[in-house]
Amino acid sequence: MPYGSAVLRDEHAADQQAWVPPRLGLVDANGTTRDRLRDPLASIGYVIDFSTEGRHIRFRRPLRVEISNGEEFAFCIYSPTLGMGGVGNTFEEAAGDLCESIWLLWSNLRQGTAALDESARAALERLVAILPA
Amino acid sequence: MTRPVPARVARRALLAKGFKEAQGSRDHEMFLLYERDAKTRFFVKLSRSGADVRLDHMRIMGRAFGIRTEDLYRVLNCEYDAAQTLEVWRTRPVR
């Protein structure tokens, strides 16, 4: 599976102790690995890992995301595997939004004593399959 | 017609329509829909600093949950009551 790593801008370094943007693998519509996505149209990206709350999380396999342009945000990304998406003014922001959602949903479905309905059980199974133990 | 929904309106609507506040993050509040005391995977994340829930956010959430953007807008904008909100979730075409 083609993917590469991107060097991320760190625009808010002083404010990022709890949140580090995800590391990204990007390929363009022709399957060519790129360091940074400049033309998001009809593109596919792979999110490799991210850090949050002092933990570094590396997906068991790169998470494939579909990338499109939004009207208000420059980037909308969607993971068909997980049925989850993110938005942002940069690709890194959108991926960060997605990864934060993944982490929060996983955390919330695992904790507490409330039962999970069918949709939540299925979502948790998908998350467990891609997140490390 | 859908338009951005003020976050304070969305927060109030969610808590009145069967969602419960869940563990969030430094940047976001998280609300999970419960059905008969069971958690569903239908969640809404609201930015702690954002004034509105924007249309792109609603569209991506709608796609993620198999719900029409118009229906999600009506949930967030408090046009649907709790029963209608649950019906939107139960009758979603994509599961």
CSV table of C-alpha atoms in Angstrom, one decimal, chain B:
chain,number,residue,atom,x,y,z
B,1,MET,CA,-32.8,25.3,4.2
B,2,THR,CA,-29.8,24.4,6.2
B,3,ARG,CA,-27.4,27.0,7.7
B,4,PRO,CA,-24.9,27.0,10.5
B,5,VAL,CA,-26.4,26.4,14.0
B,6,PRO,CA,-25.1,28.4,17.0
B,7,ALA,CA,-23.2,26.0,19.3
B,8,ARG,CA,-25.3,27.1,22.3
B,9,VAL,CA,-28.5,26.2,20.5
B,10,ALA,CA,-27.0,22.8,19.4
B,11,ARG,CA,-25.8,22.0,22.9
B,12,ARG,CA,-29.2,22.8,24.5
B,13,ALA,CA,-31.0,20.8,21.7
B,14,LEU,CA,-28.8,17.7,22.1
B,15,LEU,CA,-29.2,17.5,25.9
B,16,ALA,CA,-33.0,17.8,25.4
B,17,LYS,CA,-33.2,15.2,22.7
B,18,GLY,CA,-31.7,12.1,24.2
B,19,PHE,CA,-28.0,12.9,23.9
B,20,LYS,CA,-25.8,12.8,27.0
B,21,GLU,CA,-22.5,14.6,27.5
B,22,ALA,CA,-19.6,12.3,27.2
B,23,GLN,CA,-15.9,12.5,27.8
B,24,GLY,CA,-14.6,15.3,25.6
B,25,SER,CA,-11.3,16.8,25.0
B,26,ARG,CA,-9.6,20.0,25.6
B,27,ASP,CA,-10.9,21.4,22.4
B,28,HIS,CA,-14.3,19.6,22.0
B,29,GLU,CA,-17.4,18.7,23.9
B,30,MET,CA,-18.8,15.3,23.0
B,31,PHE,CA,-22.5,14.2,23.1
B,32,LEU,CA,-23.6,10.6,22.5
B,33,LEU,CA,-27.2,9.6,21.7
B,34,TYR,CA,-28.7,7.0,24.0
B,35,GLU,CA,-31.5,4.7,23.1
B,36,ARG,CA,-33.2,3.0,26.0
B,37,ASP,CA,-30.2,3.7,28.2
B,38,ALA,CA,-27.9,2.1,25.7
B,39,LYS,CA,-25.1,4.1,23.9
B,40,THR,CA,-25.4,4.4,20.2
B,41,ARG,CA,-22.6,5.4,17.9
B,42,PHE,CA,-24.4,8.6,17.0
B,43,PHE,CA,-22.3,11.4,18.4
B,44,VAL,CA,-21.9,15.1,17.9
B,45,LYS,CA,-18.7,16.9,18.7
B,46,LEU,CA,-18.9,20.6,19.4
B,47,SER,CA,-15.9,22.9,19.4
B,48,ARG,CA,-15.4,24.6,22.8
B,49,SER,CA,-14.3,27.7,20.9
B,50,GLY,CA,-16.5,27.6,17.8
B,51,ALA,CA,-19.5,29.8,17.7
B,52,ASP,CA,-21.4,27.7,15.2
B,53,VAL,CA,-21.8,24.1,14.0
B,54,ARG,CA,-20.9,24.7,10.4
B,55,LEU,CA,-22.5,23.2,7.3
B,56,ASP,CA,-19.4,21.1,6.3
B,57,HIS,CA,-19.3,19.6,9.7
B,58,MET,CA,-23.0,18.7,9.5
B,59,ARG,CA,-22.5,17.2,6.0
B,60,ILE,CA,-19.6,15.0,7.1
B,61,MET,CA,-21.5,13.9,10.2
B,62,GLY,CA,-24.6,13.2,8.1
B,63,ARG,CA,-22.5,11.0,5.8
B,64,ALA,CA,-20.9,9.3,8.7
B,65,PHE,CA,-24.2,8.4,10.4
B,66,GLY,CA,-26.2,7.8,7.2
B,67,ILE,CA,-28.5,10.7,8.1
B,68,ARG,CA,-29.6,13.5,5.8
B,69,THR,CA,-27.9,16.8,6.5
B,70,GLU,CA,-31.3,18.4,6.6
B,71,ASP,CA,-32.4,16.0,9.4
B,72,LEU,CA,-29.2,16.6,11.4
B,73,TYR,CA,-29.8,20.3,11.0
B,74,ARG,CA,-33.2,20.0,12.5
B,75,VAL,CA,-31.9,18.0,15.4
B,76,LEU,CA,-29.2,20.5,16.1
B,77,ASN,CA,-31.5,23.5,15.6
B,78,CYS,CA,-34.1,22.0,18.0
B,79,GLU,CA,-36.8,21.6,15.4
B,80,TYR,CA,-37.1,17.9,16.1
B,81,ASP,CA,-38.3,16.6,19.4
B,82,ALA,CA,-36.7,13.6,21.2
B,83,ALA,CA,-39.0,11.1,19.5
B,84,GLN,CA,-38.3,12.6,16.0
B,85,THR,CA,-34.6,12.6,16.7
B,86,LEU,CA,-34.7,8.9,17.6
B,87,GLU,CA,-36.8,8.2,14.5
B,88,VAL,CA,-34.2,9.9,12.3
B,89,TRP,CA,-31.6,7.6,13.8
B,90,ARG,CA,-33.7,4.4,13.7
B,91,THR,CA,-34.8,4.9,10.1
B,92,ARG,CA,-31.4,5.9,8.6
B,93,PRO,CA,-30.9,4.2,5.3
B,94,VAL,CA,-27.2,3.5,5.8
B,95,ARG,CA,-26.3,1.4,8.9
